[in-house]
Short mmCIF file of C-alpha atoms in Angstrom, two decimals:
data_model
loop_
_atom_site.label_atom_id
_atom_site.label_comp_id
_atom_site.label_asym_id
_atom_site.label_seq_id
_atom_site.Cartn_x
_atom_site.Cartn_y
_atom_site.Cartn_z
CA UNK B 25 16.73 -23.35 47.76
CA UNK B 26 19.61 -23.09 45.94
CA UNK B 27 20.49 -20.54 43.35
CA UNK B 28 22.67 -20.27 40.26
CA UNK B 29 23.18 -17.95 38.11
CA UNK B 30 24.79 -16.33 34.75
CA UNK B 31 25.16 -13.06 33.30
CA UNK B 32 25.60 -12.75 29.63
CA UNK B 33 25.53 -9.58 28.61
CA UNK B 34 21.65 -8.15 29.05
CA UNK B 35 20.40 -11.44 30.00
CA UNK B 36 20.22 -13.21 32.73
CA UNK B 37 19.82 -16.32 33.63
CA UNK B 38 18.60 -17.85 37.01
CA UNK B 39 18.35 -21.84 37.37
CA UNK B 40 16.94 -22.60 40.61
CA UNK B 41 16.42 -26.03 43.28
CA UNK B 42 13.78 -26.30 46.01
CA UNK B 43 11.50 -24.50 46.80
CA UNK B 44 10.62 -20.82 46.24
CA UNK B 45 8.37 -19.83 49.50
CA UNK B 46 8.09 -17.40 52.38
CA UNK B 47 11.60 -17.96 53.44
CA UNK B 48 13.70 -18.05 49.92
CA UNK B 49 11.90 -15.75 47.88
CA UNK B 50 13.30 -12.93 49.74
CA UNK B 51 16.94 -14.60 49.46
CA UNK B 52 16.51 -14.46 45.30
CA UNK B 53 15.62 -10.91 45.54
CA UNK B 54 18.58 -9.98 47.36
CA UNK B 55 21.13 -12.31 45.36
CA UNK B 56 20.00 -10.98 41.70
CA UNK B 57 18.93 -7.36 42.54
CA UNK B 58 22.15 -5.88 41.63
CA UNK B 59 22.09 -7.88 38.21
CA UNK B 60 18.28 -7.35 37.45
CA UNK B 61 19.26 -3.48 37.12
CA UNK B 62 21.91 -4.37 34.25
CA UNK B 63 19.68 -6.67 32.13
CA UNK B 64 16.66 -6.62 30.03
CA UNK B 65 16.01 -9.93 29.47
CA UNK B 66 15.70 -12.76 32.51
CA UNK B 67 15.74 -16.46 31.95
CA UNK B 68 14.20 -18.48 34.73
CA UNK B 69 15.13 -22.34 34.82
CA UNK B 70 13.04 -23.91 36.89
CA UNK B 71 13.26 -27.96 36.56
CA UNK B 72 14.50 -28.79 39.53
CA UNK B 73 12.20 -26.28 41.39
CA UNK B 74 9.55 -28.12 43.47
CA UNK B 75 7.13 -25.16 44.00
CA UNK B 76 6.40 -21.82 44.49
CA UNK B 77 4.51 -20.22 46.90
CA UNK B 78 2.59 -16.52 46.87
CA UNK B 79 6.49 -15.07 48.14
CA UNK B 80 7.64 -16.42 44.62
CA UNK B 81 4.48 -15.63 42.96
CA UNK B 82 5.73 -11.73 43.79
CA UNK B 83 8.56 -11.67 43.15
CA UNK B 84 8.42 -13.21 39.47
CA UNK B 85 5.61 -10.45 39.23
CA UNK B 86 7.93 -7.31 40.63
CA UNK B 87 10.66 -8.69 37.72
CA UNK B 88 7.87 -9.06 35.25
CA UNK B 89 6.63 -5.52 35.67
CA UNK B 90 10.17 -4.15 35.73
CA UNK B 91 11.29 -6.23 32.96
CA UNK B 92 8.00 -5.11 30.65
CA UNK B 93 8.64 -1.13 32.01
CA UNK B 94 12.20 -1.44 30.22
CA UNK B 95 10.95 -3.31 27.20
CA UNK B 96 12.48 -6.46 28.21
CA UNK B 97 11.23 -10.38 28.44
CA UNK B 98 11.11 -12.65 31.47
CA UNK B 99 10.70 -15.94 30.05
CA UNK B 100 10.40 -19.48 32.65
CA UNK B 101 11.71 -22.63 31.76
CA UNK B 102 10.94 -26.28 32.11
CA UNK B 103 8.03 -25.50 35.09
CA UNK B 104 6.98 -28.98 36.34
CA UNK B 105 2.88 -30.11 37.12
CA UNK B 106 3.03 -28.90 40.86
CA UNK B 107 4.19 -25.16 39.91
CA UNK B 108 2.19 -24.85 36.18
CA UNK B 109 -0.86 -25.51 38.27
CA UNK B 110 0.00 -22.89 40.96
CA UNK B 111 0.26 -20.95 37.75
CA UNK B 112 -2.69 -21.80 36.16
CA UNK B 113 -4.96 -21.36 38.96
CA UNK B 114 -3.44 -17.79 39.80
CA UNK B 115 -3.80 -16.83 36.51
CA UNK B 116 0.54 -16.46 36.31
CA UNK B 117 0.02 -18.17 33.07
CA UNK B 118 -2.32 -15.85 31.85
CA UNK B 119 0.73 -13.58 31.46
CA UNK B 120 4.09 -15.04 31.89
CA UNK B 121 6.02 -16.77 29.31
CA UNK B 122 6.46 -19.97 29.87
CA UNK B 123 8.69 -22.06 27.85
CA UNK B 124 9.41 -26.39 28.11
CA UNK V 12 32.26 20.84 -11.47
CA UNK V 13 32.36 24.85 -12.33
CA UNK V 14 33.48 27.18 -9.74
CA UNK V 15 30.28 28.52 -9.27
CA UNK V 16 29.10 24.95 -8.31
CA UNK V 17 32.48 24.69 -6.21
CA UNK V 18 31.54 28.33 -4.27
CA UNK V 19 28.27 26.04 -3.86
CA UNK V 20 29.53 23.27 -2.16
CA UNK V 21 32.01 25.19 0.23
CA UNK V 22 28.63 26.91 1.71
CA UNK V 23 27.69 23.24 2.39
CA UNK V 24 30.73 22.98 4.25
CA UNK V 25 30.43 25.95 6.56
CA UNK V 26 27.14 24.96 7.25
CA UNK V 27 27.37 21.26 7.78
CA UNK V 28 26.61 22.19 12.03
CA UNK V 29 23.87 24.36 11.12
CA UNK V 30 21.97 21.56 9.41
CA UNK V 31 22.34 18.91 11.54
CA UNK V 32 21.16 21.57 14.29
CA UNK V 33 18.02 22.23 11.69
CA UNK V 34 17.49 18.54 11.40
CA UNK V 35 17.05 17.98 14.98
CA UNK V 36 14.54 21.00 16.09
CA UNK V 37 12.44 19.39 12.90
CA UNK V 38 12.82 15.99 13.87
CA UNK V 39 11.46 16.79 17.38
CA UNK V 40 8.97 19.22 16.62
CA UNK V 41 7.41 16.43 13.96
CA UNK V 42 8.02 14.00 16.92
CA UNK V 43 6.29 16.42 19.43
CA UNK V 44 3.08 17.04 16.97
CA UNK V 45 2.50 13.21 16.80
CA UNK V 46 2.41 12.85 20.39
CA UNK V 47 0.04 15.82 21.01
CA UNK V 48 -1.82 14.04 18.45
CA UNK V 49 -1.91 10.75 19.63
CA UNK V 50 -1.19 8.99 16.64
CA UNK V 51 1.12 6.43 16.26
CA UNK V 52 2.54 6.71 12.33
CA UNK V 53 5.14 4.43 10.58
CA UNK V 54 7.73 6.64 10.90
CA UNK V 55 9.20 9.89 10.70
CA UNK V 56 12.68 10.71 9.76
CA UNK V 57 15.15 12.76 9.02
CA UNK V 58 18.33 13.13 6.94
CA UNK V 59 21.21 15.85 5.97
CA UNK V 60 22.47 15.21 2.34
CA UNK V 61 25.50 13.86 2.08
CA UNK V 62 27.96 15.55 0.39
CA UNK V 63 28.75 13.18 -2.55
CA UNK V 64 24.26 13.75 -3.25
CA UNK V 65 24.94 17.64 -3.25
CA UNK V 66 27.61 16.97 -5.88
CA UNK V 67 25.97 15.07 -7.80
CA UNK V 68 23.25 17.27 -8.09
CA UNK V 69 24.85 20.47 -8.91
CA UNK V 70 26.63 18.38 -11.73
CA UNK V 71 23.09 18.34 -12.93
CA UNK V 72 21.65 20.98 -12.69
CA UNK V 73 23.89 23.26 -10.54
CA UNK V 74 23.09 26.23 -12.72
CA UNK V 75 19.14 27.07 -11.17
CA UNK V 76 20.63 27.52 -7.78
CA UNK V 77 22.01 31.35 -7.18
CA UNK V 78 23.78 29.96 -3.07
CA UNK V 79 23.48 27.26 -0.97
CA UNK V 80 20.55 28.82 0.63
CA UNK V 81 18.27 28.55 -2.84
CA UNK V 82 18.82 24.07 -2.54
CA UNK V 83 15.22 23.52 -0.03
CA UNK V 84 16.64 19.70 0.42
CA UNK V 85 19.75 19.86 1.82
CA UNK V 86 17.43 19.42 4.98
CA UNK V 87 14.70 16.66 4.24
CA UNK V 88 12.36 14.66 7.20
CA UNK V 89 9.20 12.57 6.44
CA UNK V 90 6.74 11.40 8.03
CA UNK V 91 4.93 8.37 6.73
CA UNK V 92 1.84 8.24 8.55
CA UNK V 93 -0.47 4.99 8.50
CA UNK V 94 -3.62 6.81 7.41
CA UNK V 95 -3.95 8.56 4.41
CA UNK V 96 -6.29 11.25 6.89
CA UNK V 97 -3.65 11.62 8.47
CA UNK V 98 -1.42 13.08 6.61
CA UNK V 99 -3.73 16.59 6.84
CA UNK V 100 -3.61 16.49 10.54
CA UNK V 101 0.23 17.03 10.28
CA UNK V 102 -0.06 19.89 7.75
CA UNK V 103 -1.96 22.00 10.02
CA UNK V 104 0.55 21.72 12.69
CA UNK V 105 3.27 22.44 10.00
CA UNK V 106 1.65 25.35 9.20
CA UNK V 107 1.13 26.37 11.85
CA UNK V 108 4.95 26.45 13.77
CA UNK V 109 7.12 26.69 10.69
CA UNK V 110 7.09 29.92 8.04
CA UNK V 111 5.92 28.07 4.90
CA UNK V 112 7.20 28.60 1.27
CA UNK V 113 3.68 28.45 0.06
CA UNK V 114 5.14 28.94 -3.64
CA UNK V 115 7.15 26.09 -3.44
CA UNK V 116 5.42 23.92 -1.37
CA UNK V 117 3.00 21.46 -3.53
CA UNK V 118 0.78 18.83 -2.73
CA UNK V 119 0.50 16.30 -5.32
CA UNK V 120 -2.83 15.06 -4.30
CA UNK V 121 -4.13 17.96 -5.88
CA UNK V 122 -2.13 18.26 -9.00
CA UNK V 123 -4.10 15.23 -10.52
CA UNK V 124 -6.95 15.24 -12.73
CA UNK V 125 -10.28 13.05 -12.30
CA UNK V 126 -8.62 10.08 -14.65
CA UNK V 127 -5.16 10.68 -13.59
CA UNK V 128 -3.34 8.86 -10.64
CA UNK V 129 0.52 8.58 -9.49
CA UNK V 130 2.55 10.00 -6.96
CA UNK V 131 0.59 11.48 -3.79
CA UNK V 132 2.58 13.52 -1.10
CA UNK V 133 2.44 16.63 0.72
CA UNK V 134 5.77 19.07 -0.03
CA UNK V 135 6.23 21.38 2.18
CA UNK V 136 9.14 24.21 1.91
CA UNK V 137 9.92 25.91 5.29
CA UNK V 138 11.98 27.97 7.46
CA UNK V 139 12.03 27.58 11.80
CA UNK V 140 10.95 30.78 13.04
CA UNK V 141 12.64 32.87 15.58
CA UNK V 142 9.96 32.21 18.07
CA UNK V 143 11.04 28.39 18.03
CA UNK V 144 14.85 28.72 17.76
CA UNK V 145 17.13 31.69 18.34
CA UNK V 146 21.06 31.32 18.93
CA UNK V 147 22.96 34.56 17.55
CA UNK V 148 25.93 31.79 16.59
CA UNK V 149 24.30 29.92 14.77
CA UNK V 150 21.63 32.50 12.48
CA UNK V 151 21.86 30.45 9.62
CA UNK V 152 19.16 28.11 11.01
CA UNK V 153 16.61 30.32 10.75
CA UNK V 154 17.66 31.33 7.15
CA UNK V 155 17.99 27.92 5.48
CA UNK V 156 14.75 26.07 3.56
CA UNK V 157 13.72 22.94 4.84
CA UNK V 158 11.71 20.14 3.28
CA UNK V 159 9.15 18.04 4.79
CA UNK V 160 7.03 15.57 3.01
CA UNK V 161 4.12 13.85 4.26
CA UNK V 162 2.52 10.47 2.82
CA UNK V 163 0.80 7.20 3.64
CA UNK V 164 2.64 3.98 3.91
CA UNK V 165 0.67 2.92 1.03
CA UNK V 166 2.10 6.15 -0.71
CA UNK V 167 5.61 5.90 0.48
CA UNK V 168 5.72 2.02 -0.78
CA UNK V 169 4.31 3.61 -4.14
CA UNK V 170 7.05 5.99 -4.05
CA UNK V 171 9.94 4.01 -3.04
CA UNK V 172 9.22 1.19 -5.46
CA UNK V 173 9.01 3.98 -8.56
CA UNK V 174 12.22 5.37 -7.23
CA UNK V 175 13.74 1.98 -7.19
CA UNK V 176 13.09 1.73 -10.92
CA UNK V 177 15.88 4.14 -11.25
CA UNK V 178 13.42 6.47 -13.47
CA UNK V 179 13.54 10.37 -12.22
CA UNK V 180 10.13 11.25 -13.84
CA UNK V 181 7.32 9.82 -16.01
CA UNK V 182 8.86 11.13 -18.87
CA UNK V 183 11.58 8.80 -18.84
CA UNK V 184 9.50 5.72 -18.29
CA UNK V 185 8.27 3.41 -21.29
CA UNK V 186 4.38 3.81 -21.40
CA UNK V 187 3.54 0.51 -21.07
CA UNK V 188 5.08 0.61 -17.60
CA UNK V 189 3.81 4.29 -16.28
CA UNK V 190 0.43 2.62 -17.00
CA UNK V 191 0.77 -0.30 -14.81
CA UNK V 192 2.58 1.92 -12.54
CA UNK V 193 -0.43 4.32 -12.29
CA UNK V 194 -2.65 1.63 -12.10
CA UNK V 195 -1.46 0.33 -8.79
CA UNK V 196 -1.30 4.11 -7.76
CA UNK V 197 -4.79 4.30 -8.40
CA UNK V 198 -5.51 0.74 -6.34
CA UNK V 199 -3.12 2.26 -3.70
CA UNK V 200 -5.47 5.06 -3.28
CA UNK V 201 -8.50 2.97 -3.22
CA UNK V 202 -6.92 0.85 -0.23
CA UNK V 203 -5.54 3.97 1.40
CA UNK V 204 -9.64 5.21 1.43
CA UNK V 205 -10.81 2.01 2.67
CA UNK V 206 -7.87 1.59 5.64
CA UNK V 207 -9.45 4.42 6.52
CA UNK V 208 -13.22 3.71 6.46
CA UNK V 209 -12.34 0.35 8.49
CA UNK V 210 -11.10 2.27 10.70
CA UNK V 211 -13.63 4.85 10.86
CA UNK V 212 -16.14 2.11 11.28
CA UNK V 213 -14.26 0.01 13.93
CA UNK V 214 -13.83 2.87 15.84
CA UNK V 215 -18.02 3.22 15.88
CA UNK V 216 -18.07 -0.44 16.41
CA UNK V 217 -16.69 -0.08 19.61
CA UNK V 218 -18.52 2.53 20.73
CA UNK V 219 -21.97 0.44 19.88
CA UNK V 220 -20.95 -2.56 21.46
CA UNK V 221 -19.95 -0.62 24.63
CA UNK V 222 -23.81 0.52 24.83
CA UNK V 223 -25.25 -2.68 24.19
CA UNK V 224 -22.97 -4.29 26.58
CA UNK V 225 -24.31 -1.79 28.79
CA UNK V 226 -27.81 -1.73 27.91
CA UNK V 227 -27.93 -5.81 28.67
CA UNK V 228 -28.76 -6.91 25.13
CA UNK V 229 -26.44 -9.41 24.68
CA UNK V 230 -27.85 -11.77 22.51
CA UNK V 231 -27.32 -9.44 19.76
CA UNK V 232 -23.91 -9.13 20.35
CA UNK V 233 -21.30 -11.67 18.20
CA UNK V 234 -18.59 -12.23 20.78
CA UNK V 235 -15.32 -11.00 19.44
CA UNK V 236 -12.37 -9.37 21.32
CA UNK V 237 -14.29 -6.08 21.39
CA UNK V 238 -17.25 -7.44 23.00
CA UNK V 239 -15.59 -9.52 25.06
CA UNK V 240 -13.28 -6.70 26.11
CA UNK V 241 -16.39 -4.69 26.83
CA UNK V 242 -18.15 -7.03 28.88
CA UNK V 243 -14.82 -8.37 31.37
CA UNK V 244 -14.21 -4.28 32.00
CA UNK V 245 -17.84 -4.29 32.72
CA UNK V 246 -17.05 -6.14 36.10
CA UNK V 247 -18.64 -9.43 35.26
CA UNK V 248 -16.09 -11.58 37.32
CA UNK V 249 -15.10 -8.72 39.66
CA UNK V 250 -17.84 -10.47 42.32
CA UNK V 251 -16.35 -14.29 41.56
CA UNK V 252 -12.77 -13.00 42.34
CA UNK V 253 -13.57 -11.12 44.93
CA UNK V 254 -15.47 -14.52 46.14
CA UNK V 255 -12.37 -16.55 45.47
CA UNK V 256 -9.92 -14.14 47.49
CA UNK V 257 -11.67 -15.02 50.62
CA UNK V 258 -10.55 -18.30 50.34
CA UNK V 259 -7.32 -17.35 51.74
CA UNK V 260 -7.80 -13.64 52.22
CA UNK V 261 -6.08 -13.08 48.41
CA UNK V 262 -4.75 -10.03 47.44
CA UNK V 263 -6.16 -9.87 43.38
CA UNK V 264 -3.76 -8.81 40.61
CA UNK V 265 -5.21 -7.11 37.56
CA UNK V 266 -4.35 -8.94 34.62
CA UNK V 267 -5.93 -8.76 30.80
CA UNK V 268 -7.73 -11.91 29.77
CA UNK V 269 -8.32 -11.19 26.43
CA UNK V 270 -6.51 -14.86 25.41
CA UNK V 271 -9.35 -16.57 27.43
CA UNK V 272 -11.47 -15.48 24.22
CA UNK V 273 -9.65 -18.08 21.48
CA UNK V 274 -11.33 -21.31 24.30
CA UNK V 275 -14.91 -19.91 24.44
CA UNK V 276 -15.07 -18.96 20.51
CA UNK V 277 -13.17 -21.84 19.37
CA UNK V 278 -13.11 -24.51 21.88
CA UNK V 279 -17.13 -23.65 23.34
CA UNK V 280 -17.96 -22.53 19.91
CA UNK V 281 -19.54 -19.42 21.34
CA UNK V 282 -21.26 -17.14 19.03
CA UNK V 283 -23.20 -14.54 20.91
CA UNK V 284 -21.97 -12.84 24.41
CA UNK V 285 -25.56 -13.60 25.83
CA UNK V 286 -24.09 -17.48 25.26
CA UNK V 287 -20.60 -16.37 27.52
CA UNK V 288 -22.96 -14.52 29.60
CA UNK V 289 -25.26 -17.27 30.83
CA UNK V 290 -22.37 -19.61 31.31
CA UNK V 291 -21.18 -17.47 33.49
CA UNK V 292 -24.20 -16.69 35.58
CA UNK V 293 -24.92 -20.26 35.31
CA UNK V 294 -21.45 -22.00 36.71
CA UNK V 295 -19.57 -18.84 38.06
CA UNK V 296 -20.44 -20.53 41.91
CA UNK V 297 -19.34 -24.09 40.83
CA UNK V 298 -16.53 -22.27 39.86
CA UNK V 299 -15.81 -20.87 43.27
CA UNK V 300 -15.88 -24.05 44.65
CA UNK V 301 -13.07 -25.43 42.16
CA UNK V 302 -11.14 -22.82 43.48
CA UNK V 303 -11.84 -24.00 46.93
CA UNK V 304 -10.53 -27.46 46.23
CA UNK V 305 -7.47 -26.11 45.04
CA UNK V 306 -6.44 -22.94 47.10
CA UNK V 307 -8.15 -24.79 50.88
CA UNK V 308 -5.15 -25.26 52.73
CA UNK V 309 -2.33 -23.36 50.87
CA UNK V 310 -0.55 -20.69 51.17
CA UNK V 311 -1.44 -19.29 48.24
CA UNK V 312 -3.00 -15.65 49.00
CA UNK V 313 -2.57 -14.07 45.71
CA UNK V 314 -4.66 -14.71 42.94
CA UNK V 315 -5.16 -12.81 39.73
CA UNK V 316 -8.33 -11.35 37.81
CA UNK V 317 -7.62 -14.79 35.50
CA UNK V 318 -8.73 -17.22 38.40
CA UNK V 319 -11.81 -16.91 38.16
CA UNK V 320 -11.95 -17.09 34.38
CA UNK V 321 -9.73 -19.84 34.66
CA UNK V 322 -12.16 -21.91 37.02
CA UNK V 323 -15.20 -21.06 35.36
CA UNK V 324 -13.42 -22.61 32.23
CA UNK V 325 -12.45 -25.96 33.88
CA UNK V 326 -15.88 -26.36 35.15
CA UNK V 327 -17.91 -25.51 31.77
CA UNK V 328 -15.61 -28.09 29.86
CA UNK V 329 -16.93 -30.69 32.73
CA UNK V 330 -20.32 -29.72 32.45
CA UNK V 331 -20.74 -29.79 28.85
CA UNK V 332 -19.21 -33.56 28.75
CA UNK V 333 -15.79 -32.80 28.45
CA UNK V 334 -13.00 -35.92 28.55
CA UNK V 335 -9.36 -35.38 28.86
CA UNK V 336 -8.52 -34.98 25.51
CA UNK V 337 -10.82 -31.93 25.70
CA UNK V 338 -9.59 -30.57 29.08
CA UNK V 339 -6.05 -30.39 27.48
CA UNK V 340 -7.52 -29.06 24.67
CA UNK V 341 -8.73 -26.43 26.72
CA UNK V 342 -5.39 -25.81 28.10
CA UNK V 343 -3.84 -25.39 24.65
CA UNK V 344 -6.08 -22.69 23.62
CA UNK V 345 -5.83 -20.84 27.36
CA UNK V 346 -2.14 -21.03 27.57
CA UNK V 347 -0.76 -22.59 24.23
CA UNK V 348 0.78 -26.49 23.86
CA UNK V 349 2.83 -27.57 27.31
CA UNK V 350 4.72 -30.47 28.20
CA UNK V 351 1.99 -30.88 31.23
CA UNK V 352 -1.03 -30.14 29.98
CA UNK V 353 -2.15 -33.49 29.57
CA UNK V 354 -1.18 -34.40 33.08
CA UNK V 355 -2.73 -30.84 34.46
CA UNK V 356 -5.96 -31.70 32.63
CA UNK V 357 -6.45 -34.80 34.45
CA UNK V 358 -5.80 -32.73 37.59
CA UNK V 359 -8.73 -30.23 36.70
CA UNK V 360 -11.19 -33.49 35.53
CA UNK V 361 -10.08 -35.06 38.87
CA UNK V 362 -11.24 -31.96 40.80
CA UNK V 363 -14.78 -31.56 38.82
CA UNK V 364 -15.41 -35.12 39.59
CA UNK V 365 -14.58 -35.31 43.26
CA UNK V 366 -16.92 -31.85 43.15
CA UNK V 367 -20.21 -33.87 41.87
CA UNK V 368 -20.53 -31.63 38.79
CA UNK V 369 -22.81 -33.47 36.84
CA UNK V 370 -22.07 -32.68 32.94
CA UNK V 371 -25.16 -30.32 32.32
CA UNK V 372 -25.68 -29.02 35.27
CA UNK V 373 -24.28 -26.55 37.46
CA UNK V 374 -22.83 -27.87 41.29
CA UNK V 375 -25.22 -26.71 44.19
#
């Protein structure tokens, strides 16, 4: 997976390739930890990721709750079929914000 | 100015600390009542005057005050509270923690007639007590008069809109307008007394449909997000998810699913929760097995309280004929129009078919 990122101010924003499983999802934690601290608000651009696993599934849930604790917004971006329908059928998109 | 207004204003000066000390120990003591009360009001504020306000008023009428210490506004908060009910709640705890100016405090509600109507607030005129602040530098604080007023937002838009007029008092306004004025004071009133019977009455509401949720009844019960609230927190999927989890051995994630109401009011056209109720019952293990068709073989082994709302969804719009159009549909009202709804829906139908749901019945 690879990961980019850009800090404006109190947002963040994470575009992200691959996949986001077992073996990544740990790897994103580490590489925006320090930023997630600094921000309120978290972009997540996800059009070239191919899926997420339950790995991602926890960690977008760990910045949701922290994000929502602070007042803040985690929004996702441009989700394709494969990863809207791990979504749906987790109930993710119950509560996430999910943007095209 | 005069001198004696001048003396004034140089007490305002040494005392500029002391205020903005008073301002704050009000300010959180109003602060701290509305927590213990648990009400959430529009606001509450506070303000010192500024020094061009103080001049301008003792170029009015700088004459009735004797000191500093005989101007009660110099130190003003409000609270504007929601409910006109409760604005009373406040003034007990005001009287009770501050030492009230009863003689100076007024509250207008009172002051009118049976046919008159117009301004409605509660003045009060206080001092802090020593037993809430005592700092020998700074003794003033307990010496100089405070104001508080309390009022509805209804009130306070009343209030801030006659201000705006520019107008001090009735006096000075032309008739025909203080009667249109007082007119919508009296409407104002009127709403501010029903605001608080809805509530009132909501509040029962509740309460009622909790029991009959309870009790079983639920074809008397419209569905609506009470009702609905009532009978998920009742437990009804708790058995499905738990169902579901073993799929994969899930871990479940507690999520509100209040949003799933808009599909089965709007889209189902639902009117009763003894309709949502026997859907449920009636497809909740078709639903299960959607879920199987989708989580079988995944990694997936976390799941929310939504899934098995979710499923039992997908299935009903199957069963009761659904076509594509009306699976993303469905999807719009869950989750709000997405880029891939209409290629998820097809997903879903696919699933239901390759199930064997038959539209109208459930999948054994």
């Amino acid at each position: 997976m690879e990961i980019k990122k850009e800090l404006n101010e109190n947002k963040l924003v994470v575009v992200l390739s691959g996949r986001l499983d077992t073996n990544t999802a740990p790897l994103l934690e580490a590489d925006i930890k320090d930023d997630v601290e600094k921000v309120s608000d978290i972009e997540f651009d996800f059009t070239n990721l191919e899926y997420v696993s339950s790995a991602g599934l926890r960690v977008l849930l760990m910045y949701q709750k922290a994000l929502s604790a602070k007042k803040g917004s985690l929004v996702i971006k441009h989700v394709n079929d494969e990863v809207m329908s791990v979504f749906d059928m987790t109930g993710f998109s119950t509560f996430l914000t999910i943007e095209d | 100015m005069d001198l004696h207004c001048e003396a004034i204003l140089e007490q305002y000066k040494n005392n500029l600390e002391s205020y903005q000390i008073l301002k704050d120990i009000v300010l959180s003591k109003l602060k701290e009542f509305a927590k213990n009360l648990n009400l959430i009001v529009n606001s509450i504020e506070g303000r010192v005057k500024e020094e061009a306000s103080l001049i301008g008023k003792l170029e009015h009428k700088g004459y009735k005050y004797s000191d500093i210490f005989s101007i009660t506004d110099i130190v003003g908060c409000r609270i504007v509270t929601f409910y006109s009910d409760q604005v009373d709640k406040f003034s007990a705890l005001i009287a009770n923690t501050f030492k009230v100016d009863w003689d100076n405090s007024v509250d207008k509600r009172k002051n009118y007639g049976v046919d008159q109507f117009g301004y409605m607030s509660v003045h009060y005129i206080c001092t802090v007590p020593k037993s809430l602040y005592d700092d020998p530098a700074h003794p003033e604080v307990n010496i100089i008069k405070f104001e508080i007023q309390i009022r509805s937002v209804l009130q306070h838009a009343w209030a801030t809109i006659y201000h705006d007029t520019g107008y001090k008092n009735d006096v000075e306004v032309p008739s025909k307008y203080l009667r249109r004025l007082n007119r919508l004071a009296g409407l104002l009133e009127l709403a501010d007394e029903e605001f608080v019977e809805i509530r009132s009455e909501l509040e029962e509401y509740k309460r009622a449909v909790k029991k009959i949720v309870k009790s079983g009844n639920l074809n008397q019960v419209e569905l609506d997000g009470d009702s609905f609230g009532a009978y998920i927190e009742s437990g009804v999927f708790d058995s499905l998810n738990s169902r579901i989890a073993t799929i994969n051995n899930m871990e479940i994630e507690s999520v509100s699913i209040r949003r799933h109401l808009t599909l089965w009011k709007v889209g189902f056209k639902l009117k009763t929760l003894g309709e949502f109720d026997t859907l449920v019952k009636k497809y909740s293990d078709s639903a299960y097995k959607f879920c199987i068709y989708q989580f079988e073989g995944t990694d997936i082994d976390l799941i929310s309280t939504a899934t098995g709302p979710f499923a039992l969804a997908m299935v009903c719009c199957y069963v009761h004929g659904g076509s594509l159009l009306d699976f993303k549909y469905a999807l719009d009202l869950l989750f709000g129009e997405r880029a891939t709804n209409a290629r998820l829906a097809k997903k879903y139908y696919d699933i239901c078919e390759k199930m064997g749901l038959k539209v109208g019945e459930s999948c054994e």
